Coordinates of C-alpha atoms in Angstrom, one line a residue:
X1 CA 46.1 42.9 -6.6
X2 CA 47.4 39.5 -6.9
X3 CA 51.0 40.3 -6.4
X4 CA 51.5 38.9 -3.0
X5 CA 55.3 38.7 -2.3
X6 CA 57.0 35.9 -0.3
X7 CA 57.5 38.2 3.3
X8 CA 53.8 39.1 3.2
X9 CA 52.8 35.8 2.9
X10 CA 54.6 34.3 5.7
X11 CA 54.1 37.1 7.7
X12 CA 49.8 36.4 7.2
X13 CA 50.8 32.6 7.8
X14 CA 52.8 33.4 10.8
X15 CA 50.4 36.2 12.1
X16 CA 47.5 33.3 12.0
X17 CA 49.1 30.5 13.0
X18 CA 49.8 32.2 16.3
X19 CA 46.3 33.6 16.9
X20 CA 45.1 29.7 16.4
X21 CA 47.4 28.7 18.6
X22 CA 46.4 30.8 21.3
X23 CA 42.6 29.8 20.4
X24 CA 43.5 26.3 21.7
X25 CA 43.6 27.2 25.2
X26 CA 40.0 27.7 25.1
X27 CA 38.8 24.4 24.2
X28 CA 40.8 23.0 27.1
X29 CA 39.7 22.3 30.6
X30 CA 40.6 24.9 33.5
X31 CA 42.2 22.2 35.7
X32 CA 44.4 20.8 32.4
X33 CA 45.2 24.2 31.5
X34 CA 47.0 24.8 35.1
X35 CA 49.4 22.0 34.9
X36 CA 50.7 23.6 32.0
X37 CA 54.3 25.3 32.3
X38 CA 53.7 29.1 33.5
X39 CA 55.6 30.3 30.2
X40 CA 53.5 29.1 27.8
X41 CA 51.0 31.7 27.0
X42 CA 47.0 30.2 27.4
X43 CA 44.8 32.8 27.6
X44 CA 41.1 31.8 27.6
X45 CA 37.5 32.8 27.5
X46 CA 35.5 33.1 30.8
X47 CA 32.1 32.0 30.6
X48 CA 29.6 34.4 31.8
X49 CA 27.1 33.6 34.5
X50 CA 24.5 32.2 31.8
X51 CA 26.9 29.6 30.8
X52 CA 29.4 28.8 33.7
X53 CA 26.3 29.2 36.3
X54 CA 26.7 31.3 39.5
X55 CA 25.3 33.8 41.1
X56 CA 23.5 37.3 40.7
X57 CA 23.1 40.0 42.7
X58 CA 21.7 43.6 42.2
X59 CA 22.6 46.1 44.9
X60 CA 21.1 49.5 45.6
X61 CA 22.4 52.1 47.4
X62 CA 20.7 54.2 50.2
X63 CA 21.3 58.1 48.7
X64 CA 19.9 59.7 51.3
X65 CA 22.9 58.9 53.3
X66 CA 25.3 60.8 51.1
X67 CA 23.7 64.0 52.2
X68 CA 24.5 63.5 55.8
X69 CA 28.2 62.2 54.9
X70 CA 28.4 65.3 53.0
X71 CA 27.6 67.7 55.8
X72 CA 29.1 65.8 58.5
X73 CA 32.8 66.2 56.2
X74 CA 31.8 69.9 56.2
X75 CA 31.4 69.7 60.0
X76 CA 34.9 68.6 60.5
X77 CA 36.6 70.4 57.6
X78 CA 35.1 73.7 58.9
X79 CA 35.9 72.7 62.9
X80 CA 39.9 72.2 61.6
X81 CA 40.1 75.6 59.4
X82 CA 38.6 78.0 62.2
X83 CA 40.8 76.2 65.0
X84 CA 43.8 77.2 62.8
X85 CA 42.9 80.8 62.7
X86 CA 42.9 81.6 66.8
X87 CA 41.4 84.9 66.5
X88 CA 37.8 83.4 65.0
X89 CA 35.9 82.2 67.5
X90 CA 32.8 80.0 66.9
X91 CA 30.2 78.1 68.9
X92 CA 28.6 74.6 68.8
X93 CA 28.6 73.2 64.8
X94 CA 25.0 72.1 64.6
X95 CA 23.8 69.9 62.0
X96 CA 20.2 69.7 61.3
X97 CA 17.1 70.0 58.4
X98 CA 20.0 69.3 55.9
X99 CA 22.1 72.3 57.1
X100 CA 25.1 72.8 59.0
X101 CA 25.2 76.5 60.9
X102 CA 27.6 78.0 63.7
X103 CA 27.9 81.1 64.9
X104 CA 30.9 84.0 65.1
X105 CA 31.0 84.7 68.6
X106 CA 32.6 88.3 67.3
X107 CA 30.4 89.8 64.6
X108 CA 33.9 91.7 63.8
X109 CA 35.3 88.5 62.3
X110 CA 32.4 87.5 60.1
X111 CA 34.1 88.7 57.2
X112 CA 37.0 86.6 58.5
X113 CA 34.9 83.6 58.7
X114 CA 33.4 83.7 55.4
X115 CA 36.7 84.0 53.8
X116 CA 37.8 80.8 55.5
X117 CA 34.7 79.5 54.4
X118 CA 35.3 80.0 50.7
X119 CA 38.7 78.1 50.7
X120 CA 36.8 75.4 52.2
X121 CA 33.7 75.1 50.2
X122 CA 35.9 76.0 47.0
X123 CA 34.5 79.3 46.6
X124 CA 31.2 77.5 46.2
X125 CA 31.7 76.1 42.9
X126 CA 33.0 72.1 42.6
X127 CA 33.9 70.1 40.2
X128 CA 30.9 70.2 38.0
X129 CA 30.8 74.1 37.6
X130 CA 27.8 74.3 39.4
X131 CA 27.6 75.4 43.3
X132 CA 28.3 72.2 45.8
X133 CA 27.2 74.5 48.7
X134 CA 24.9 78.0 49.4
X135 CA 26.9 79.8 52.1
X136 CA 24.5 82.4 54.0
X137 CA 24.7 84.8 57.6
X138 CA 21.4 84.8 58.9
X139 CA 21.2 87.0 61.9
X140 CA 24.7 89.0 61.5
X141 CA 26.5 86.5 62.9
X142 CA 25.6 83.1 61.9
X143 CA 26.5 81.3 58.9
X144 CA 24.5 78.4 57.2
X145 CA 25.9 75.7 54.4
X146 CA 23.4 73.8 52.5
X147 CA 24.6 71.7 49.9
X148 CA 23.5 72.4 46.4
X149 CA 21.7 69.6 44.7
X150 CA 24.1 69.5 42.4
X151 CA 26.5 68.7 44.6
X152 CA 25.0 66.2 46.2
X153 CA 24.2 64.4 42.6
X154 CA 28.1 65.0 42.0
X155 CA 28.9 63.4 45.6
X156 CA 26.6 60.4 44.7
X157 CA 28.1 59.7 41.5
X158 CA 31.8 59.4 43.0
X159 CA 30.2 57.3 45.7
X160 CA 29.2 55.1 43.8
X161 CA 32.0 54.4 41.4
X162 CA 34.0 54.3 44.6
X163 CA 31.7 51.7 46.0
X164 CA 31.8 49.8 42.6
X165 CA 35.5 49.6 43.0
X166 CA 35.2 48.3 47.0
X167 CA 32.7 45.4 45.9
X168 CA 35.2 44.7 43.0
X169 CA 38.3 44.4 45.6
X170 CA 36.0 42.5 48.1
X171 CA 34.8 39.6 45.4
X172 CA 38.1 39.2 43.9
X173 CA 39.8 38.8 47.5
X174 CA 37.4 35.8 47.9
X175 CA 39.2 34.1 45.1
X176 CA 35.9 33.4 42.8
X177 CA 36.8 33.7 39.0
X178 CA 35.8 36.6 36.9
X179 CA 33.2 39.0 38.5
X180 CA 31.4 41.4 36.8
X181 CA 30.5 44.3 38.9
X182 CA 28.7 47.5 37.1
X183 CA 27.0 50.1 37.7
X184 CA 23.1 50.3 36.7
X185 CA 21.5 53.4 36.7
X186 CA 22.6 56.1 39.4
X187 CA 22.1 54.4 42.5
X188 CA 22.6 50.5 41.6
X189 CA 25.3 48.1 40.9
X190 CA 25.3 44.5 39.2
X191 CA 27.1 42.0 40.8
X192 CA 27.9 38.5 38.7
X193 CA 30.2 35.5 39.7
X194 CA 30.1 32.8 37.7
X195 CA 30.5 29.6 39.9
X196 CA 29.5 30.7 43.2
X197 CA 26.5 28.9 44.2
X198 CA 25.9 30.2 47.7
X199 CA 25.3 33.8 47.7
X200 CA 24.9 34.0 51.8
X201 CA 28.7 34.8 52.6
X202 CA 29.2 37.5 49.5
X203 CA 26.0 39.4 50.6
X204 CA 27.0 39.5 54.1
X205 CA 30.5 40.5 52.7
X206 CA 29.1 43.1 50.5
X207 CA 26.4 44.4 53.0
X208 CA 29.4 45.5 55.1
X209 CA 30.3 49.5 55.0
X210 CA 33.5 48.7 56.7
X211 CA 33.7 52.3 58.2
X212 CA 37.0 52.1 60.2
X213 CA 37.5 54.1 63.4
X214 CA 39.7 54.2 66.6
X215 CA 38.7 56.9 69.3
X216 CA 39.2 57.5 73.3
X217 CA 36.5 56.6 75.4
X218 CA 35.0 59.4 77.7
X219 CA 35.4 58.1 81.1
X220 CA 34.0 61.3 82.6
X221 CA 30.7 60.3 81.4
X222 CA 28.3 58.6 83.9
X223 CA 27.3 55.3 82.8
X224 CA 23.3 56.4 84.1
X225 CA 23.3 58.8 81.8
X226 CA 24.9 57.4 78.8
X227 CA 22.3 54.6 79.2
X228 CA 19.5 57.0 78.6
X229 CA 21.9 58.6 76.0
X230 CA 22.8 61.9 77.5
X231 CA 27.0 62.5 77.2
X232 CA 28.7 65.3 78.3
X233 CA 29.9 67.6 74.9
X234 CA 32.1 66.4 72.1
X235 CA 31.1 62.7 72.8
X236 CA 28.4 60.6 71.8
X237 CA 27.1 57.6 72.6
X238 CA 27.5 54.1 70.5
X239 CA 26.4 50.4 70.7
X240 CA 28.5 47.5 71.4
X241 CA 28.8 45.3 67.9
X242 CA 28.4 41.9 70.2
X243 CA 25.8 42.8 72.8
X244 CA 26.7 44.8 76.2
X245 CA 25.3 48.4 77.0
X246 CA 26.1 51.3 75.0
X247 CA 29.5 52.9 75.9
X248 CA 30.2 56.8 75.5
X249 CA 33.8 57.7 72.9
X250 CA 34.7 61.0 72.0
X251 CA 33.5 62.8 68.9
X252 CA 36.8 63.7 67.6
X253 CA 38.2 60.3 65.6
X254 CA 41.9 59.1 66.5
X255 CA 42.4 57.1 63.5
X256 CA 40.1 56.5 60.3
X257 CA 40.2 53.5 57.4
X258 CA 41.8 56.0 55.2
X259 CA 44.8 55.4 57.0
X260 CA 45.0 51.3 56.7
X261 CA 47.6 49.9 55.0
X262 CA 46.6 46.1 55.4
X263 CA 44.5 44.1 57.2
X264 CA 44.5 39.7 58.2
X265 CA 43.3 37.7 60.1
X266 CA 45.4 36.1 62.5
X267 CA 45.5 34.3 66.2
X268 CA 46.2 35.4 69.7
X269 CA 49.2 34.8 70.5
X270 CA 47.7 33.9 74.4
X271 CA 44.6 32.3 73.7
X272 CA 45.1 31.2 70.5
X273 CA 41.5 33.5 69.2
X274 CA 41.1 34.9 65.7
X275 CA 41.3 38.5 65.7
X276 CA 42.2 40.9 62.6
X277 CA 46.1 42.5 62.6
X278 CA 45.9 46.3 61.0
X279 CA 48.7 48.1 60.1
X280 CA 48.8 51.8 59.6
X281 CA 50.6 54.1 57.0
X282 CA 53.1 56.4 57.9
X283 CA 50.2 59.3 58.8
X284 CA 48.5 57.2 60.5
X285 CA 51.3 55.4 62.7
X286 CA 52.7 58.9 63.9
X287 CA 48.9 60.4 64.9
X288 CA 48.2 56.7 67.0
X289 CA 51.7 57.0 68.5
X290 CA 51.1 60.4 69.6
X291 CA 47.9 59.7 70.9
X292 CA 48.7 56.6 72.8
X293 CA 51.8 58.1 74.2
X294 CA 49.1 61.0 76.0
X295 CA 46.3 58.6 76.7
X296 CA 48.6 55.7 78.4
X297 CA 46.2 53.9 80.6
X298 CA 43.2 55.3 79.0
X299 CA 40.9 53.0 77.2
X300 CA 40.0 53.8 73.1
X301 CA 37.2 52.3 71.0
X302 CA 37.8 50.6 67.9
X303 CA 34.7 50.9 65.8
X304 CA 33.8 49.3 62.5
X305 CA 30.2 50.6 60.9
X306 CA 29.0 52.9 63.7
X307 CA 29.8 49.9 66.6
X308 CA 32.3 48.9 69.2
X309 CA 34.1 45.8 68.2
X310 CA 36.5 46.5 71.3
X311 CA 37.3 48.6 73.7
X312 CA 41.1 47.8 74.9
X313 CA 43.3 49.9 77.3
X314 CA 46.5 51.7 76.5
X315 CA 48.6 50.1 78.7
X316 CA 52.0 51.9 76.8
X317 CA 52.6 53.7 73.6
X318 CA 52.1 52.3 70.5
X319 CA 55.2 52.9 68.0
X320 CA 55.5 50.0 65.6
X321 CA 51.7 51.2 63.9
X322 CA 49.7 48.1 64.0
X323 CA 46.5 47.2 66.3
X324 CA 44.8 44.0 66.9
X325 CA 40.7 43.6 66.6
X326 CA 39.9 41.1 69.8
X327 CA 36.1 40.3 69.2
X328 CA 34.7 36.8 69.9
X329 CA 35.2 36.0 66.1
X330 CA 35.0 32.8 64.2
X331 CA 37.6 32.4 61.8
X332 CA 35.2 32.9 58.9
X333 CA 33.9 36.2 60.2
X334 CA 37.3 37.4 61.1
X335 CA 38.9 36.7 57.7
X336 CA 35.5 38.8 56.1
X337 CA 36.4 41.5 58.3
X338 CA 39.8 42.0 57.5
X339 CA 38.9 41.7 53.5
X340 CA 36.2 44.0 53.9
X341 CA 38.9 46.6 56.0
X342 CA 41.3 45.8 53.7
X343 CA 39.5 46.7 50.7
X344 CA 38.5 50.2 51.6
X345 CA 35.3 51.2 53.3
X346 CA 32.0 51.6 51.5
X347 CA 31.3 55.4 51.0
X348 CA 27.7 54.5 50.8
X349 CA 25.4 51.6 52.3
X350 CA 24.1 48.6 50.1
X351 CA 21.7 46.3 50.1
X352 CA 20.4 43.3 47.8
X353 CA 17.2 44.2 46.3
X354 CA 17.2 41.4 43.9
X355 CA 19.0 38.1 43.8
X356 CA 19.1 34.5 41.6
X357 CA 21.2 32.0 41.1
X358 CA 21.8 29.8 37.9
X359 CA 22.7 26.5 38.1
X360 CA 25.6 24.8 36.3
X361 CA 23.3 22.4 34.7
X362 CA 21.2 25.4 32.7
X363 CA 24.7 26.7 31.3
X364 CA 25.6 23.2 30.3
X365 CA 22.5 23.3 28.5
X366 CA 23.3 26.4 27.0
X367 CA 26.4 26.0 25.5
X368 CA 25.2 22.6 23.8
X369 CA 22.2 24.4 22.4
X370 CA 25.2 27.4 21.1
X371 CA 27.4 24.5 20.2
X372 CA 24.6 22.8 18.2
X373 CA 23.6 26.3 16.8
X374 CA 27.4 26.8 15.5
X375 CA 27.6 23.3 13.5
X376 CA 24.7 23.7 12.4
X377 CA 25.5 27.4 10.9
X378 CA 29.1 26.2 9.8
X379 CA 28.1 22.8 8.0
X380 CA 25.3 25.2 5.9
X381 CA 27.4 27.6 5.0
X382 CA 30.6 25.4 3.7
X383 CA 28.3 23.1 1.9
X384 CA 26.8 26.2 0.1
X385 CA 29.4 28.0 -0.4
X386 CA 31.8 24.9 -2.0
X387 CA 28.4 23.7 -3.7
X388 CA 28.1 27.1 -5.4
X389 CA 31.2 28.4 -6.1
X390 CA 33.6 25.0 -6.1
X391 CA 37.5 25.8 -5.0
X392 CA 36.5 29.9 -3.8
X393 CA 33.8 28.3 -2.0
X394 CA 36.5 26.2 -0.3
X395 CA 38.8 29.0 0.3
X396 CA 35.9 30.9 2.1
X397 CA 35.6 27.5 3.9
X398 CA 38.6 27.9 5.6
X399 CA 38.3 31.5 5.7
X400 CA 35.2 31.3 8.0
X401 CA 37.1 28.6 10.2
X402 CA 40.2 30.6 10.9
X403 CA 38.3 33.8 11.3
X404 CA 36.2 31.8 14.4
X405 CA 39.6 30.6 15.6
X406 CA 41.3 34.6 15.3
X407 CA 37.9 35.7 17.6
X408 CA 38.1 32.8 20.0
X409 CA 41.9 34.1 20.4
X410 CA 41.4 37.9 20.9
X411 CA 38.8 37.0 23.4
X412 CA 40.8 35.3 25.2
X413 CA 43.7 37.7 24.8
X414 CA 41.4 40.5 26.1
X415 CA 40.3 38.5 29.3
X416 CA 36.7 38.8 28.0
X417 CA 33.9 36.6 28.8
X418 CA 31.7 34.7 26.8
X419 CA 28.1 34.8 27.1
X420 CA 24.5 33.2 25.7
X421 CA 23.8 36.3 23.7
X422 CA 27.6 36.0 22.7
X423 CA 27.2 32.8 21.1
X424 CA 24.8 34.5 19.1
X425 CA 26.4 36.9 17.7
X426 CA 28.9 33.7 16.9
X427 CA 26.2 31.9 14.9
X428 CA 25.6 35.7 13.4
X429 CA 29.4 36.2 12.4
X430 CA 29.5 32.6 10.6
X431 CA 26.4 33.4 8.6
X432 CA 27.6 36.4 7.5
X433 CA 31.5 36.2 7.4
X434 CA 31.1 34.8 4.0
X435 CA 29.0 37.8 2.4
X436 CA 32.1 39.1 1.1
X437 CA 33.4 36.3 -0.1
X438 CA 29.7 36.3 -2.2
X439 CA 30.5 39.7 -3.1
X440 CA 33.8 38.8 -5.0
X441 CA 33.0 35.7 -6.1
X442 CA 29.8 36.8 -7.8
X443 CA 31.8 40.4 -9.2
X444 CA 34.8 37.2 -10.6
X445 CA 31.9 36.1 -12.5
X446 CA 30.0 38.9 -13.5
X447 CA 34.2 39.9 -15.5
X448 CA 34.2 36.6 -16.8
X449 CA 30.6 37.3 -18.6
X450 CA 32.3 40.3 -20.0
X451 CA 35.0 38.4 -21.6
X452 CA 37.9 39.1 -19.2
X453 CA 40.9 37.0 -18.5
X454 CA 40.8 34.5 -15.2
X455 CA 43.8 37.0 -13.7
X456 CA 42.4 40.1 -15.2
X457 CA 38.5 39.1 -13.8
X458 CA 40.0 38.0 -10.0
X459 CA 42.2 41.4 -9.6
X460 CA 38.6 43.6 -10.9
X461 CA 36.8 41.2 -8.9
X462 CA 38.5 41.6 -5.7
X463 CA 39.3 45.1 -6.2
X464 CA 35.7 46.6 -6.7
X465 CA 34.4 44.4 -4.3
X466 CA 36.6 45.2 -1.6
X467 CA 35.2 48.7 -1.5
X468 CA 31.3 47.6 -0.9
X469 CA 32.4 45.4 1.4
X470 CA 34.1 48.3 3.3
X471 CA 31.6 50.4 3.4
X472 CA 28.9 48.1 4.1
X473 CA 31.1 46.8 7.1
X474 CA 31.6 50.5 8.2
X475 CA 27.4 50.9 8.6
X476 CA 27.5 47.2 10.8
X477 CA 30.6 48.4 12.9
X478 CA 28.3 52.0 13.7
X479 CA 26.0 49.4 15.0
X480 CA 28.2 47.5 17.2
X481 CA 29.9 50.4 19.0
X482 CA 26.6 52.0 19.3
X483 CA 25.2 48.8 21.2
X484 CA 28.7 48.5 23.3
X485 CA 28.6 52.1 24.3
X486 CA 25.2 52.3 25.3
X487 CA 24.6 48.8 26.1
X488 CA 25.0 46.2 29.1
X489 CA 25.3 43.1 30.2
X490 CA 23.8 40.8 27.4
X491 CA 24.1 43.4 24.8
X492 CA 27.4 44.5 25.4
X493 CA 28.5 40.8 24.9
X494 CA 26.8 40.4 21.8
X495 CA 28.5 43.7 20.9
X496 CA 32.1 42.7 21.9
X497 CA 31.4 38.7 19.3
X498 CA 30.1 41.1 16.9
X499 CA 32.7 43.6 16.5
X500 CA 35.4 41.0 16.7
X501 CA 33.9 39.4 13.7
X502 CA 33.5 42.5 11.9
X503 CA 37.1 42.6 12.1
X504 CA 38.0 39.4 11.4
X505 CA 35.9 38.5 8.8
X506 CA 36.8 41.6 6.9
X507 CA 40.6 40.3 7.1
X508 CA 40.1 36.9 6.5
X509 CA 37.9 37.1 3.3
X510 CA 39.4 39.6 1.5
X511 CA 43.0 39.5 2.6
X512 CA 43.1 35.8 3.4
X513 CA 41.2 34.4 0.4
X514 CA 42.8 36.6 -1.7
X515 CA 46.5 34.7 -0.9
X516 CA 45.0 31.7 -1.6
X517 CA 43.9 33.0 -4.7
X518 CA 47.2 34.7 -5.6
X519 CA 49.0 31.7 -4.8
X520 CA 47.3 29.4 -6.6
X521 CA 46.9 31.3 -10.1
X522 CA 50.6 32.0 -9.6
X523 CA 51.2 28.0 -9.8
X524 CA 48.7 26.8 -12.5
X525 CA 48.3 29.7 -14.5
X526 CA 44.2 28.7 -15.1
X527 CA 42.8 29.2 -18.2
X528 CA 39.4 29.0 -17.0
X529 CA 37.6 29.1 -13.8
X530 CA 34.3 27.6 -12.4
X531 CA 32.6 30.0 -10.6

């Protein structure tokens, strides 16, 4: 046990003297850190938003909506299939009460129809195993979809980890440091950024669906009657973003957000106005070509969340795939459009149903209270330990140290963030880092009192120690992943310091000490010990 060969202790020197190294970073300011050469390595902590101050937001999603997405994507999937097939013939796709229904104008291709149907609708089982839709003929000839609610739970969950995802792109395009957007329950997300003090612009950001569309507007229909909303079929009528009167655009959609590559903010070349350049994908570019090369001189809509930002005319085909969004913007609401474009459309509205902001001042206070905490917890246990247990004590000392130093280092390695409750479990893992230590220490003197040798009574004493300490470890780790598993927020970063120190500590007081040890009985061959 105390055989500890000259490669493994360098390699246990080296291995630590590198993790303390990249501990360093974190004690140093942000702006000091970034005038450091880019190849030195400096990973730190982030402080979470009870520390570092900021802002928190809690958004919840409108479900109901998902429904009507869900059966308006039927609409159009079922439209394109029975157009394919020329000799099924179908009337008006009516959505309403939570159904779609059409009708076979030719009750000989029913059969036709509802095999068409079952490729669309995945032979009515998705991707839970459960039905996503009832398919039923009522009447013969007419069929009727209704989405399971299975399905629509299994639709709301991919919403919302899609619209997790969006929010996540749309903060980090702002350039704010280290958000933390989860989900909470089935319809909510958490939203944390640690030094933003002004909420306004990342709720107004956020609160954006960003629903993308380009289509022709109808000028067959009479402007009379599209004020009192009556269009002729396949159109509907649709409000004007910045004022005006409502203007009538065809149902069918040109171009959709799916097909963006990119989106900025940039100026009329003319007039000098900030507008928003997007630029298609290769779909995308070949569908707006086409369609602009058979509309030239026709006007088209381009529509973000259900209104008319502008309604330019096709004055000649457009090849090269790009459009620019003219809008009486500022640059400020220009740049938060094309970041909101840019970042993917919500699939499903938010809004903030609870908001506060912490000030930099209480996170001051906070980390002097955890820094206070710490000393206070260090200075007890090192005067206990070395008042107790004389040179051990000392090597648990430096034990406890390094093993604070190693979890500072892997937090920052892992781009983690650093919380109130995970200064806690700090101040936890220094208190109880040097239970094994007391373990092996009090098992070394319990082999002395039976008359073994100082070598003899430090192998037996590390040796059947190292096994409780083990197992008792194991119990505390079950406890940790538990609480990071099912936890969040606070208690997932008490987990993360916790299980970092169980680690660690482990390490450092067996492996570490026991070096020490080794090395030092190896060089004075002690006849005695106090312990």
């Amino acid at each position: 046990m105390l055989d500890f060969p000259r490669w493994k202790v360098l390699s246990i020197t080296i291995g630590l003297a590198i993790m303390i190294l990249l501990a360093v970073p974190s004690f140093v300011p942000k702006d000091v850190r970034e005038t450091w050469p880019k190849w030195i390595p400096h990973p730190a902590i982030n402080l979470g938003l009870d520390l570092a101050g900021g802002s928190y937001l809690l958004l919840e999603a409108d479900t109901g909506d998902v429904a009507q997405a869900k059966l308006e994507q039927m609409r159009e999937t079922v439209r394109s299939e029975m157009r394919r097939d020329p000799r099924i013939d179908i009337g008006d796709i009516s959505v309403q009460g939570g159904k779609l229904s059409f009708m076979v104008r030719d009750p000989g291709k029913v059969d036709a129809a509802r095999e068409k149907l079952l490729t669309v609708t995945g032979s009515g089982v998705g991707t839970t195993g459960q039905r996503e839709w009832e398919v039923a003929v009522v009447d013969s000839t007419r069929f009727v979809l209704t989405p399971t609610k299975a399905g629509i739970d299994q639709s709301i969950d991919t919403a919302m980890n899609d619209a997790r995802e969006v929010v996540d792109k749309r903060i980090n395009a702002l350039g704010t440091l280290e958000p933390t957007v989860v989900r909470e329950g089935n319809s909510r997300i958490v939203v944390q950024v640690p030094g933003l003090q002004d909420p306004s612009a990342l709720k107004q950001l956020l609160g954006k669906t960003a629903k993308l569309e380009f289509r022709l507007v109808d000028t067959s229909a009479d402007p009379v009657q599209i004020a009192q909303g009556n269009v002729p079929p396949g159109s509907v009528v649709m409000p004007y973003a910045e004022g005006g009167g409502p203007i009538a655009v065809q149902r069918a959609v040109m171009i959709t957000g799916d097909m963006l590559v990119n989106a900025t903010q940039t100026y009329d070349q003319q007039t000098g106005a900030p507008g928003v350049t997007l630029q298609l994908d290769g779909a995308g570019s070949k569908r707006f070509a086409k369609v602009t090369q058979e509309n030239s001189g026709k006007p088209f809509a381009i529509i973000v969340d259900g209104a008319v930002i502008s309604a330019p005319r096709i004055n000649e085909p457009i090849l090269g795939g790009s459009a620019v969004i003219n809008g009486g913007f500022t640059v400020k609401s220009a740049n938060e459009l094309a970041i909101a474009l840019r970042s993917g459309k919500l699939p499903i509205a938010l809004k903030v149903v609870q908001e506060s902001t912490v000030s930099p001042e209480l996170g001051a206070d906070s980390i002097r209270a955890g820094i206070t905490a710490s000393i206070i917890a260090v200075v007890a246990v090192i005067a206990f330990m070395i008042l107790t247990y004389g040179r051990f004590g000392i090597y648990a000392t430096l034990a406890v140290i390094i093993n604070v130093l190693v979890i500072l280092a892997l937090m920052g390695m892992l781009n983690a963030t650093l919380t109130l409750p995970g200064i806690a479990g700090f101040v936890l893992t220094i208190g109880t880092a040097v239970d094994a230590n007391v373990l092996i220490n009090e098992r070394i003197r319990e082999e002395r009192r039976r008359g073994r040798s100082v070598t003899q009574a430090i192998e037996l004493g590390y040796k059947e120690a190292s096994r409780t300490i083990f197992e008792a470890n194991v119990t505390h780790a079950i406890a940790g992943f538990i609480m990071l598993i099912l936890g969040s927020g606070p208690i997932r970063g008490f987990a993360v310091v916790l299980l970092f120190g169980i680690a660690t500590s482990v390490f450092t007081a067996v492996v570490f000490t026991r070096m020490l040890v080794s090395i030092w009985v190896r060089r004075n061959r002690p006849s005695e010990i106090h312990i």
